[in-house]
Amino acid sequence: MKAVLSYSGGLDTTVCIPLLREKYGFDEVVTVTVDIGQPVEEVKRAEERGKKYADRHYTINAKEEFVQLLFKLIKANGDYEGYVLGTALARPLIAEKVVEVAKKENADAIVHGCTGKGNDQLRFDNIFYQHGFRVIAPMRELNLTREWEMEYAKQHGIEVPVTKEKPYSVDENLWSRSIEGGKLENPSFEPPEEIYEWTTNPENAPDKPEIIEIQFEQGIPVAVNGERLSGFELIRRLNEIAGKHGIGRTDMMEDRVLGLKARENYEHPAATILITAHRDLEKLVLSRRELKFKKYVEEEWAELVYYGLTNDPLFDALNAFIDETQKRVTGWVRLKMFKGSVIPVARYSEFALYSEELVSFDTTAIDQRHAEGYSRFHGLQGRIYRKIMKD
Ligand code: ARG
């Protein structure tokens, strides 16, 4: 019997390897790590550990596919309750890549290290079931605690990467870094500076503001300060530049799919910059009605992603609508970064629905007298209602 394990190299998934042999009776365990832009050292570490502890290891590069998904996210201003959806968007892609290996390896089951309390189990399972695989989730099935896992790992000669002092569960990819667990599980406890790795404390950020220009073509970011960059490089660079200014920290209460509320901490400098810029440009070029309707579409889009339901036909339909609106979202936005904040300060598009000539205080292109007729009807029902109620 052969198992294919979705592998991060962390404690949970590493403990799965001996568990699959001892408790589940597999004679072969194959690990798969999918590269979606997490730090290079992390991918390397997973590869080393996979090769050391499992029978065979695969590292799959899915960075470009992840960037394509992030472009969809940017067009949809992806946001669930204030969360930028990095982990959520990556999960189904990771699952698809693991399935490819499982098919090639003729595996009897696919294994993941998710617990029974979070969202990730749902996002993974959905794709694994879609391809007809048996799913094994030892952390969920065996109700294991981290303490038990550390002891079990030691007994099996597995190096334990987390220490008792820093017992955080971290998930990283190109778009965001999420930090959970340990002392952070008390929402009344203010996060210590040590949890952050991508962002400078805003208090220690440069004392001088910096302007950055983002150029979009059909809703997709293509250049920073006039320099054209690949999607991957553009996001990587913005994480660096905006992270230095302390931009993109979130500390929030989040409603998980199962209904549990969770305290979540995130870092996401590029995401904050790009969504702020993209929203600003949309306000210049989309009509009032488009903007209003798109908000509902975005909310639905974000919920599908959060729930791991991107295989639903609704996801394709929403993206088709969004793509139609993005045809004119071409232009640039300049933003001012300063000590944790980012504010749009200038924007331009050849598709702007804005007309300086019409709106300016200083022009006569519109005959203002025409507004009077409109104004006579505006508020008509309210005026009638107030009159009745007074009588
Ligand atoms: N709350 C986020 C989500 O559901 C992030 C989960 C990240 N997982 C982790 N082990 N830190 O998408």
mmCIF file of C-alpha atoms and ligand atoms in Angstrom:
data_model
loop_
_atom_site.group_PDB
_atom_site.id
_atom_site.type_symbol
_atom_site.label_atom_id
_atom_site.label_comp_id
_atom_site.label_asym_id
_atom_site.label_seq_id
_atom_site.Cartn_x
_atom_site.Cartn_y
_atom_site.Cartn_z
ATOM 1 C CA MET A 1 0.000 0.000 0.000
ATOM 2 C CA LYS A 2 1.242 3.416 -0.972
ATOM 3 C CA ALA A 3 0.348 6.835 0.481
ATOM 4 C CA VAL A 4 1.063 10.240 -1.029
ATOM 5 C CA LEU A 5 1.443 12.934 1.627
ATOM 6 C CA SER A 6 1.012 16.670 1.102
ATOM 7 C CA TYR A 7 4.157 17.766 2.872
ATOM 8 C CA SER A 8 5.286 21.083 4.379
ATOM 9 C CA GLY A 9 8.233 19.752 6.345
ATOM 10 C CA GLY A 10 6.694 20.971 9.613
ATOM 11 C CA LEU A 11 5.944 18.948 12.720
ATOM 12 C CA ASP A 12 2.428 17.735 11.811
ATOM 13 C CA THR A 13 3.213 16.436 8.352
ATOM 14 C CA THR A 14 6.537 14.919 9.382
ATOM 15 C CA VAL A 15 4.923 12.990 12.218
ATOM 16 C CA CYS A 16 2.497 11.634 9.619
ATOM 17 C CA ILE A 17 5.283 9.625 7.978
ATOM 18 C CA PRO A 18 5.924 7.084 10.787
ATOM 19 C CA LEU A 19 2.238 7.186 11.712
ATOM 20 C CA LEU A 20 1.283 6.049 8.220
ATOM 21 C CA ARG A 21 3.638 3.103 8.501
ATOM 22 C CA GLU A 22 2.840 2.114 12.079
ATOM 23 C CA LYS A 23 -0.805 2.971 12.605
ATOM 24 C CA TYR A 24 -2.159 2.764 9.064
ATOM 25 C CA GLY A 25 -0.035 -0.078 7.664
ATOM 26 C CA PHE A 26 1.369 1.644 4.568
ATOM 27 C CA ASP A 27 4.628 0.242 3.276
ATOM 28 C CA GLU A 28 5.449 3.216 1.093
ATOM 29 C CA VAL A 29 5.117 6.937 1.893
ATOM 30 C CA VAL A 30 5.747 9.533 -0.814
ATOM 31 C CA THR A 31 5.981 13.220 0.165
ATOM 32 C CA VAL A 32 5.015 16.158 -2.069
ATOM 33 C CA THR A 33 5.945 19.784 -1.398
ATOM 34 C CA VAL A 34 4.392 22.396 -3.631
ATOM 35 C CA ASP A 35 6.304 25.628 -4.148
ATOM 36 C CA ILE A 36 3.886 28.572 -4.176
ATOM 37 C CA GLY A 37 6.409 31.248 -3.324
ATOM 38 C CA GLN A 38 7.047 30.431 0.326
ATOM 39 C CA PRO A 39 10.638 31.266 1.362
ATOM 40 C CA VAL A 40 13.171 29.286 -0.649
ATOM 41 C CA GLU A 41 14.796 27.897 2.524
ATOM 42 C CA GLU A 42 11.459 26.476 3.584
ATOM 43 C CA VAL A 43 11.033 24.586 0.318
ATOM 44 C CA LYS A 44 14.598 23.325 0.629
ATOM 45 C CA ARG A 45 14.093 22.244 4.217
ATOM 46 C CA ALA A 46 10.935 20.343 3.269
ATOM 47 C CA GLU A 47 12.807 18.653 0.440
ATOM 48 C CA GLU A 48 15.653 17.602 2.726
ATOM 49 C CA ARG A 49 13.306 16.280 5.385
ATOM 50 C CA GLY A 50 11.080 14.528 2.840
ATOM 51 C CA LYS A 51 14.082 12.756 1.342
ATOM 52 C CA LYS A 52 15.319 11.824 4.798
ATOM 53 C CA TYR A 53 12.131 10.510 6.379
ATOM 54 C CA ALA A 54 9.948 9.318 3.474
ATOM 55 C CA ASP A 55 10.539 6.713 0.752
ATOM 56 C CA ARG A 56 10.434 9.247 -2.054
ATOM 57 C CA HIS A 57 9.983 13.011 -2.354
ATOM 58 C CA TYR A 58 8.650 15.391 -4.995
ATOM 59 C CA THR A 59 9.023 19.175 -5.081
ATOM 60 C CA ILE A 60 6.550 20.727 -7.511
ATOM 61 C CA ASN A 61 6.914 24.273 -8.783
ATOM 62 C CA ALA A 62 3.459 25.908 -8.958
ATOM 63 C CA LYS A 63 4.583 29.507 -8.564
ATOM 64 C CA GLU A 64 3.394 30.659 -11.961
ATOM 65 C CA GLU A 65 -0.002 29.009 -11.553
ATOM 66 C CA PHE A 66 -0.345 30.656 -8.154
ATOM 67 C CA VAL A 67 0.446 34.054 -9.678
ATOM 68 C CA GLN A 68 -2.323 33.504 -12.232
ATOM 69 C CA LEU A 69 -4.738 32.823 -9.357
ATOM 70 C CA LEU A 70 -3.491 35.946 -7.580
ATOM 71 C CA PHE A 71 -4.290 37.997 -10.672
ATOM 72 C CA LYS A 72 -7.887 36.772 -10.373
ATOM 73 C CA LEU A 73 -7.794 37.709 -6.691
ATOM 74 C CA ILE A 74 -6.541 41.228 -7.426
ATOM 75 C CA LYS A 75 -9.275 41.743 -10.032
ATOM 76 C CA ALA A 76 -11.800 40.614 -7.393
ATOM 77 C CA ASN A 77 -10.194 42.772 -4.627
ATOM 78 C CA GLY A 78 -10.089 39.472 -2.686
ATOM 79 C CA ASP A 79 -10.960 39.997 0.954
ATOM 80 C CA TYR A 80 -12.813 37.805 3.457
ATOM 81 C CA GLU A 81 -13.759 39.710 6.614
ATOM 82 C CA GLY A 82 -10.504 41.663 6.200
ATOM 83 C CA TYR A 83 -8.323 38.602 5.444
ATOM 84 C CA VAL A 84 -6.394 38.688 2.148
ATOM 85 C CA LEU A 85 -7.037 34.971 1.400
ATOM 86 C CA GLY A 86 -3.445 33.845 0.761
ATOM 87 C CA THR A 87 -3.630 30.395 2.371
ATOM 88 C CA ALA A 88 -7.197 29.872 1.202
ATOM 89 C CA LEU A 89 -6.422 30.514 -2.469
ATOM 90 C CA ALA A 90 -3.324 28.310 -2.431
ATOM 91 C CA ARG A 91 -4.896 25.174 -0.962
ATOM 92 C CA PRO A 92 -6.869 23.884 -3.960
ATOM 93 C CA LEU A 93 -3.830 24.468 -6.196
ATOM 94 C CA ILE A 94 -1.587 22.515 -3.816
ATOM 95 C CA ALA A 95 -4.221 19.775 -3.730
ATOM 96 C CA GLU A 96 -4.331 19.554 -7.548
ATOM 97 C CA LYS A 97 -0.541 19.170 -7.684
ATOM 98 C CA VAL A 98 -0.599 16.443 -5.022
ATOM 99 C CA VAL A 99 -3.308 14.654 -7.017
ATOM 100 C CA GLU A 100 -1.082 14.704 -10.107
ATOM 101 C CA VAL A 101 1.663 12.932 -8.162
ATOM 102 C CA ALA A 102 -0.800 10.500 -6.560
ATOM 103 C CA LYS A 103 -2.092 9.509 -10.003
ATOM 104 C CA LYS A 104 1.422 9.058 -11.353
ATOM 105 C CA GLU A 105 2.425 7.032 -8.317
ATOM 106 C CA ASN A 106 -0.758 4.974 -8.384
ATOM 107 C CA ALA A 107 -1.329 5.800 -4.732
ATOM 108 C CA ASP A 108 -3.955 4.098 -2.577
ATOM 109 C CA ALA A 109 -4.586 7.204 -0.499
ATOM 110 C CA ILE A 110 -3.758 10.880 -0.171
ATOM 111 C CA VAL A 111 -2.764 12.214 3.226
ATOM 112 C CA HIS A 112 -2.765 15.716 4.693
ATOM 113 C CA GLY A 113 -1.788 17.102 8.083
ATOM 114 C CA CYS A 114 -4.806 19.350 8.712
ATOM 115 C CA THR A 115 -6.656 19.288 11.988
ATOM 116 C CA GLY A 116 -10.417 18.894 12.328
ATOM 117 C CA LYS A 117 -10.836 22.459 13.556
ATOM 118 C CA GLY A 118 -9.693 24.574 10.640
ATOM 119 C CA ASN A 119 -10.636 25.422 7.069
ATOM 120 C CA ASP A 120 -7.739 23.763 5.294
ATOM 121 C CA GLN A 121 -9.135 20.231 5.724
ATOM 122 C CA LEU A 122 -12.225 21.268 3.724
ATOM 123 C CA ARG A 123 -10.191 22.912 0.964
ATOM 124 C CA PHE A 124 -7.918 19.882 0.532
ATOM 125 C CA ASP A 125 -10.561 17.162 0.907
ATOM 126 C CA ASN A 126 -12.812 18.761 -1.696
ATOM 127 C CA ILE A 127 -10.172 18.376 -4.411
ATOM 128 C CA PHE A 128 -8.972 14.930 -3.279
ATOM 129 C CA TYR A 129 -12.556 13.595 -3.272
ATOM 130 C CA GLN A 130 -13.172 15.214 -6.657
ATOM 131 C CA HIS A 131 -10.491 12.912 -8.075
ATOM 132 C CA GLY A 132 -11.863 9.865 -6.247
ATOM 133 C CA PHE A 133 -9.087 9.382 -3.712
ATOM 134 C CA ARG A 134 -9.290 7.901 -0.242
ATOM 135 C CA VAL A 135 -8.290 10.688 2.165
ATOM 136 C CA ILE A 136 -6.406 10.183 5.409
ATOM 137 C CA ALA A 137 -5.963 13.020 7.907
ATOM 138 C CA PRO A 138 -4.101 11.599 10.921
ATOM 139 C CA MET A 139 -4.220 14.817 12.970
ATOM 140 C CA ARG A 140 -7.998 14.889 12.603
ATOM 141 C CA GLU A 141 -8.611 11.152 12.969
ATOM 142 C CA LEU A 142 -6.336 10.486 15.923
ATOM 143 C CA ASN A 143 -7.163 13.675 17.823
ATOM 144 C CA LEU A 144 -3.487 14.384 18.455
ATOM 145 C CA THR A 145 -2.067 17.219 20.498
ATOM 146 C CA ARG A 146 1.129 19.006 19.616
ATOM 147 C CA GLU A 147 2.752 17.782 22.810
ATOM 148 C CA TRP A 148 2.079 14.133 21.921
ATOM 149 C CA GLU A 149 3.428 14.781 18.419
ATOM 150 C CA MET A 150 6.676 16.237 19.736
ATOM 151 C CA GLU A 151 7.207 13.205 21.967
ATOM 152 C CA TYR A 152 6.376 10.784 19.130
ATOM 153 C CA ALA A 153 8.714 12.658 16.764
ATOM 154 C CA LYS A 154 11.561 12.372 19.268
ATOM 155 C CA GLN A 155 11.014 8.638 19.632
ATOM 156 C CA HIS A 156 11.281 8.270 15.857
ATOM 157 C CA GLY A 157 14.452 10.292 15.499
ATOM 158 C CA ILE A 158 12.672 13.224 13.852
ATOM 159 C CA GLU A 159 14.088 16.661 14.463
ATOM 160 C CA VAL A 160 11.397 18.906 15.912
ATOM 161 C CA PRO A 161 11.373 22.300 14.182
ATOM 162 C CA VAL A 162 9.181 24.155 16.682
ATOM 163 C CA THR A 163 10.416 25.006 20.133
ATOM 164 C CA LYS A 164 8.245 25.416 23.203
ATOM 165 C CA GLU A 165 9.023 29.162 23.377
ATOM 166 C CA LYS A 166 7.779 29.896 19.869
ATOM 167 C CA PRO A 167 4.956 27.469 19.342
ATOM 168 C CA TYR A 168 3.326 29.287 16.420
ATOM 169 C CA SER A 169 1.748 27.652 13.416
ATOM 170 C CA VAL A 170 2.904 29.617 10.379
ATOM 171 C CA ASP A 171 1.711 29.328 6.801
ATOM 172 C CA GLU A 172 3.483 31.306 4.102
ATOM 173 C CA ASN A 173 3.197 31.820 0.391
ATOM 174 C CA LEU A 174 3.875 34.624 -2.070
ATOM 175 C CA TRP A 175 0.739 36.535 -0.998
ATOM 176 C CA SER A 176 0.677 36.305 2.777
ATOM 177 C CA ARG A 177 2.117 34.968 5.972
ATOM 178 C CA SER A 178 -0.276 33.717 8.633
ATOM 179 C CA ILE A 179 0.658 33.204 12.266
ATOM 180 C CA GLU A 180 -1.592 31.237 14.603
ATOM 181 C CA GLY A 181 -1.484 29.419 17.904
ATOM 182 C CA GLY A 182 0.405 29.664 21.162
ATOM 183 C CA LYS A 183 -0.214 32.795 23.174
ATOM 184 C CA LEU A 184 -2.017 34.365 20.201
ATOM 185 C CA GLU A 185 -5.003 32.129 20.937
ATOM 186 C CA ASN A 186 -5.962 34.583 23.659
ATOM 187 C CA PRO A 187 -7.546 37.471 21.715
ATOM 188 C CA SER A 188 -6.920 39.839 24.640
ATOM 189 C CA PHE A 189 -3.171 39.278 24.327
ATOM 190 C CA GLU A 190 -1.324 41.795 22.131
ATOM 191 C CA PRO A 191 0.970 40.043 19.627
ATOM 192 C CA PRO A 192 4.665 40.322 20.437
ATOM 193 C CA GLU A 193 6.938 41.831 17.798
ATOM 194 C CA GLU A 194 8.619 38.425 17.316
ATOM 195 C CA ILE A 195 5.694 37.022 15.295
ATOM 196 C CA TYR A 196 6.432 39.365 12.376
ATOM 197 C CA GLU A 197 8.971 38.570 9.672
ATOM 198 C CA TRP A 198 7.812 40.434 6.559
ATOM 199 C CA THR A 199 7.044 43.826 8.083
ATOM 200 C CA THR A 200 8.951 46.431 10.081
ATOM 201 C CA ASN A 201 7.214 47.709 13.155
ATOM 202 C CA PRO A 202 5.506 50.890 11.802
ATOM 203 C CA GLU A 203 6.967 52.810 14.727
ATOM 204 C CA ASN A 204 10.476 52.017 13.460
ATOM 205 C CA ALA A 205 9.671 52.486 9.762
ATOM 206 C CA PRO A 206 11.422 55.279 7.788
ATOM 207 C CA ASP A 207 10.573 58.796 8.943
ATOM 208 C CA LYS A 208 10.217 59.920 5.341
ATOM 209 C CA PRO A 209 7.230 58.905 3.199
ATOM 210 C CA GLU A 210 7.846 57.141 -0.129
ATOM 211 C CA ILE A 211 5.732 57.335 -3.291
ATOM 212 C CA ILE A 212 5.233 54.229 -5.376
ATOM 213 C CA GLU A 213 3.520 53.937 -8.760
ATOM 214 C CA ILE A 214 1.650 50.791 -9.819
ATOM 215 C CA GLN A 215 0.602 50.337 -13.424
ATOM 216 C CA PHE A 216 -2.329 48.082 -14.339
ATOM 217 C CA GLU A 217 -3.433 46.557 -17.626
ATOM 218 C CA GLN A 218 -6.958 45.132 -17.656
ATOM 219 C CA GLY A 219 -6.944 44.828 -13.877
ATOM 220 C CA ILE A 220 -3.539 43.129 -13.703
ATOM 221 C CA PRO A 221 -0.489 44.871 -12.183
ATOM 222 C CA VAL A 222 2.315 45.008 -14.759
ATOM 223 C CA ALA A 223 4.838 47.608 -13.581
ATOM 224 C CA VAL A 224 6.242 49.281 -10.466
ATOM 225 C CA ASN A 225 7.647 52.813 -10.807
ATOM 226 C CA GLY A 226 7.631 52.389 -14.577
ATOM 227 C CA GLU A 227 9.578 49.113 -14.560
ATOM 228 C CA ARG A 228 7.744 46.171 -16.115
ATOM 229 C CA LEU A 229 8.013 43.020 -14.018
ATOM 230 C CA SER A 230 6.697 39.476 -14.082
ATOM 231 C CA GLY A 231 3.809 38.918 -11.676
ATOM 232 C CA PHE A 232 5.971 36.912 -9.321
ATOM 233 C CA GLU A 233 8.788 39.456 -9.232
ATOM 234 C CA LEU A 234 6.353 42.363 -8.903
ATOM 235 C CA ILE A 235 4.650 40.876 -5.848
ATOM 236 C CA ARG A 236 7.950 39.798 -4.306
ATOM 237 C CA ARG A 237 9.370 43.283 -4.715
ATOM 238 C CA LEU A 238 6.287 45.009 -3.294
ATOM 239 C CA ASN A 239 6.433 42.743 -0.249
ATOM 240 C CA GLU A 240 9.939 44.027 0.317
ATOM 241 C CA ILE A 241 9.324 47.738 -0.342
ATOM 242 C CA ALA A 242 6.027 48.013 1.526
ATOM 243 C CA GLY A 243 7.171 45.666 4.295
ATOM 244 C CA LYS A 244 9.959 48.128 5.092
ATOM 245 C CA HIS A 245 7.292 50.788 5.702
ATOM 246 C CA GLY A 246 5.409 48.495 8.061
ATOM 247 C CA ILE A 247 2.488 48.098 5.663
ATOM 248 C CA GLY A 248 0.204 45.049 5.707
ATOM 249 C CA ARG A 249 -0.288 43.782 9.237
ATOM 250 C CA THR A 250 -3.657 42.371 10.256
ATOM 251 C CA ASP A 251 -4.786 41.251 13.690
ATOM 252 C CA MET A 252 -8.375 40.096 13.493
ATOM 253 C CA MET A 253 -11.155 37.838 14.639
ATOM 254 C CA GLU A 254 -12.182 35.526 11.803
ATOM 255 C CA ASP A 255 -15.225 33.301 11.279
ATOM 256 C CA ARG A 256 -14.073 29.888 10.132
ATOM 257 C CA VAL A 257 -16.267 27.775 7.883
ATOM 258 C CA LEU A 258 -17.195 25.417 10.743
ATOM 259 C CA GLY A 259 -18.435 28.378 12.771
ATOM 260 C CA LEU A 260 -15.505 28.627 15.161
ATOM 261 C CA LYS A 261 -14.218 32.144 15.689
ATOM 262 C CA ALA A 262 -10.429 32.376 15.542
ATOM 263 C CA ARG A 263 -7.871 35.063 16.300
ATOM 264 C CA GLU A 264 -5.684 35.483 13.238
ATOM 265 C CA ASN A 265 -2.509 37.421 12.528
ATOM 266 C CA TYR A 266 -1.306 38.119 9.027
ATOM 267 C CA GLU A 267 1.413 39.927 7.101
ATOM 268 C CA HIS A 268 0.771 40.918 3.484
ATOM 269 C CA PRO A 269 2.525 44.117 2.316
ATOM 270 C CA ALA A 270 2.135 43.592 -1.452
ATOM 271 C CA ALA A 271 -1.503 42.562 -1.084
ATOM 272 C CA THR A 272 -2.348 45.786 0.746
ATOM 273 C CA ILE A 273 -0.574 47.937 -1.822
ATOM 274 C CA LEU A 274 -2.076 46.187 -4.841
ATOM 275 C CA ILE A 275 -5.664 46.007 -3.598
ATOM 276 C CA THR A 276 -5.574 49.647 -2.443
ATOM 277 C CA ALA A 277 -4.252 50.728 -5.852
ATOM 278 C CA HIS A 278 -6.613 48.490 -7.805
ATOM 279 C CA ARG A 279 -9.696 49.707 -5.927
ATOM 280 C CA ASP A 280 -8.654 53.296 -6.513
ATOM 281 C CA LEU A 281 -8.235 52.785 -10.252
ATOM 282 C CA GLU A 282 -11.603 51.014 -10.457
ATOM 283 C CA LYS A 283 -13.265 54.055 -8.898
ATOM 284 C CA LEU A 284 -11.884 56.146 -11.727
ATOM 285 C CA VAL A 285 -13.007 53.919 -14.605
ATOM 286 C CA LEU A 286 -16.000 51.816 -13.551
ATOM 287 C CA SER A 287 -19.497 53.216 -13.552
ATOM 288 C CA ARG A 288 -21.368 53.795 -10.324
ATOM 289 C CA ARG A 289 -23.626 50.807 -11.108
ATOM 290 C CA GLU A 290 -20.705 48.535 -11.932
ATOM 291 C CA LEU A 291 -18.976 49.421 -8.668
ATOM 292 C CA LYS A 292 -22.093 48.792 -6.629
ATOM 293 C CA PHE A 293 -22.881 45.447 -8.232
ATOM 294 C CA LYS A 294 -19.252 44.295 -8.228
ATOM 295 C CA LYS A 295 -19.154 44.623 -4.435
ATOM 296 C CA TYR A 296 -21.702 41.821 -4.140
ATOM 297 C CA VAL A 297 -19.796 39.757 -6.671
ATOM 298 C CA GLU A 298 -16.572 40.281 -4.720
ATOM 299 C CA GLU A 299 -18.176 39.190 -1.474
ATOM 300 C CA GLU A 300 -19.444 35.993 -3.080
ATOM 301 C CA TRP A 301 -16.064 35.434 -4.764
ATOM 302 C CA ALA A 302 -14.176 35.798 -1.473
ATOM 303 C CA GLU A 303 -16.519 33.419 0.300
ATOM 304 C CA LEU A 304 -16.086 30.734 -2.360
ATOM 305 C CA VAL A 305 -12.312 31.035 -2.045
ATOM 306 C CA TYR A 306 -12.400 31.007 1.751
ATOM 307 C CA TYR A 307 -14.620 27.930 1.749
ATOM 308 C CA GLY A 308 -12.379 26.158 -0.764
ATOM 309 C CA LEU A 309 -15.224 25.926 -3.267
ATOM 310 C CA THR A 310 -13.417 27.223 -6.341
ATOM 311 C CA ASN A 311 -14.516 24.123 -8.273
ATOM 312 C CA ASP A 312 -18.099 25.407 -8.069
ATOM 313 C CA PRO A 313 -19.427 26.634 -11.443
ATOM 314 C CA LEU A 314 -20.325 29.906 -9.729
ATOM 315 C CA PHE A 315 -16.597 30.672 -9.407
ATOM 316 C CA ASP A 316 -16.175 30.591 -13.193
ATOM 317 C CA ALA A 317 -19.299 32.690 -13.685
ATOM 318 C CA LEU A 318 -18.164 35.340 -11.207
ATOM 319 C CA ASN A 319 -14.726 35.497 -12.835
ATOM 320 C CA ALA A 320 -16.358 35.963 -16.234
ATOM 321 C CA PHE A 321 -18.304 38.936 -14.908
ATOM 322 C CA ILE A 322 -15.223 40.383 -13.234
ATOM 323 C CA ASP A 323 -13.109 39.988 -16.400
ATOM 324 C CA GLU A 324 -15.720 41.905 -18.372
ATOM 325 C CA THR A 325 -15.439 44.841 -15.951
ATOM 326 C CA GLN A 326 -11.627 44.724 -15.982
ATOM 327 C CA LYS A 327 -11.282 45.406 -19.714
ATOM 328 C CA ARG A 328 -10.970 49.122 -18.915
ATOM 329 C CA VAL A 329 -9.034 48.878 -15.664
ATOM 330 C CA THR A 330 -5.849 50.087 -17.331
ATOM 331 C CA GLY A 331 -3.798 52.995 -16.011
ATOM 332 C CA TRP A 332 -1.668 53.886 -13.018
ATOM 333 C CA VAL A 333 -2.042 54.797 -9.369
ATOM 334 C CA ARG A 334 0.513 56.521 -7.150
ATOM 335 C CA LEU A 335 0.461 55.745 -3.455
ATOM 336 C CA LYS A 336 2.158 57.287 -0.461
ATOM 337 C CA MET A 337 3.642 54.833 2.031
ATOM 338 C CA PHE A 338 4.367 56.066 5.520
ATOM 339 C CA LYS A 339 4.733 54.229 8.845
ATOM 340 C CA GLY A 340 2.256 51.437 8.216
ATOM 341 C CA SER A 341 -0.209 53.390 6.100
ATOM 342 C CA VAL A 342 -0.714 53.534 2.361
ATOM 343 C CA ILE A 343 -2.808 56.242 0.707
ATOM 344 C CA PRO A 344 -3.525 56.773 -2.999
ATOM 345 C CA VAL A 345 -2.451 60.272 -3.984
ATOM 346 C CA ALA A 346 -2.741 60.300 -7.799
ATOM 347 C CA ARG A 347 -4.254 58.167 -10.571
ATOM 348 C CA TYR A 348 -4.667 58.164 -14.371
ATOM 349 C CA SER A 349 -6.510 56.122 -16.988
ATOM 350 C CA GLU A 350 -7.379 56.708 -20.611
ATOM 351 C CA PHE A 351 -10.691 55.014 -19.763
ATOM 352 C CA ALA A 352 -11.588 57.367 -16.906
ATOM 353 C CA LEU A 353 -15.293 58.148 -16.645
ATOM 354 C CA TYR A 354 -14.188 61.320 -14.903
ATOM 355 C CA SER A 355 -14.437 64.597 -16.784
ATOM 356 C CA GLU A 356 -12.662 67.590 -15.362
ATOM 357 C CA GLU A 357 -14.354 69.751 -17.913
ATOM 358 C CA LEU A 358 -17.793 68.804 -16.643
ATOM 359 C CA VAL A 359 -17.173 68.768 -12.901
ATOM 360 C CA SER A 360 -14.847 71.722 -12.460
ATOM 361 C CA PHE A 361 -15.918 74.814 -10.519
ATOM 362 C CA ASP A 362 -14.277 76.878 -13.233
ATOM 363 C CA THR A 363 -16.027 75.760 -16.448
ATOM 364 C CA THR A 364 -19.350 76.330 -18.184
ATOM 365 C CA ALA A 365 -19.378 73.126 -20.292
ATOM 366 C CA ILE A 366 -22.529 72.109 -18.456
ATOM 367 C CA ASP A 367 -25.462 74.489 -18.318
ATOM 368 C CA GLN A 368 -26.213 74.285 -14.606
ATOM 369 C CA ARG A 369 -29.755 75.456 -15.164
ATOM 370 C CA HIS A 370 -30.589 72.013 -16.571
ATOM 371 C CA ALA A 371 -30.119 70.538 -13.085
ATOM 372 C CA GLU A 372 -33.131 72.398 -11.746
ATOM 373 C CA GLY A 373 -35.661 70.147 -13.520
ATOM 374 C CA TYR A 374 -33.964 67.054 -12.086
ATOM 375 C CA SER A 375 -33.895 68.574 -8.645
ATOM 376 C CA ARG A 376 -37.638 69.277 -8.723
ATOM 377 C CA PHE A 377 -38.362 65.534 -8.907
ATOM 378 C CA HIS A 378 -35.507 64.419 -6.638
ATOM 379 C CA GLY A 379 -36.829 63.543 -3.169
ATOM 380 C CA LEU A 380 -40.459 63.885 -4.300
ATOM 381 C CA GLN A 381 -41.823 60.910 -2.347
ATOM 382 C CA GLY A 382 -40.076 61.958 0.859
ATOM 383 C CA ARG A 383 -41.588 65.414 0.652
ATOM 384 C CA ILE A 384 -45.076 63.971 0.173
ATOM 385 C CA TYR A 385 -44.561 61.542 3.094
ATOM 386 C CA ARG A 386 -43.414 64.273 5.468
ATOM 387 C CA LYS A 387 -46.429 66.361 4.562
ATOM 388 C CA ILE A 388 -48.861 63.487 5.267
ATOM 389 C CA MET A 389 -47.298 62.672 8.624
ATOM 390 C CA LYS A 390 -47.555 66.232 9.826
ATOM 391 C CA ASP A 391 -51.290 66.442 8.990
HETATM 392 N N1 ARG B 1 -7.156 31.485 8.727
HETATM 393 C C1 ARG B 1 -6.534 31.354 7.443
HETATM 394 C C2 ARG B 1 -7.348 30.495 6.523
HETATM 395 O O1 ARG B 1 -8.221 29.797 6.955
HETATM 396 C C3 ARG B 1 -5.108 30.894 7.534
HETATM 397 C C4 ARG B 1 -4.855 29.498 7.983
HETATM 398 C C5 ARG B 1 -3.388 29.270 8.005
HETATM 399 N N2 ARG B 1 -2.975 28.035 8.551
HETATM 400 C C6 ARG B 1 -1.973 27.898 9.436
HETATM 401 N N3 ARG B 1 -1.633 26.702 9.792
HETATM 402 N N4 ARG B 1 -1.363 28.914 9.963
HETATM 403 O O2 ARG B 1 -7.127 30.529 5.341
#
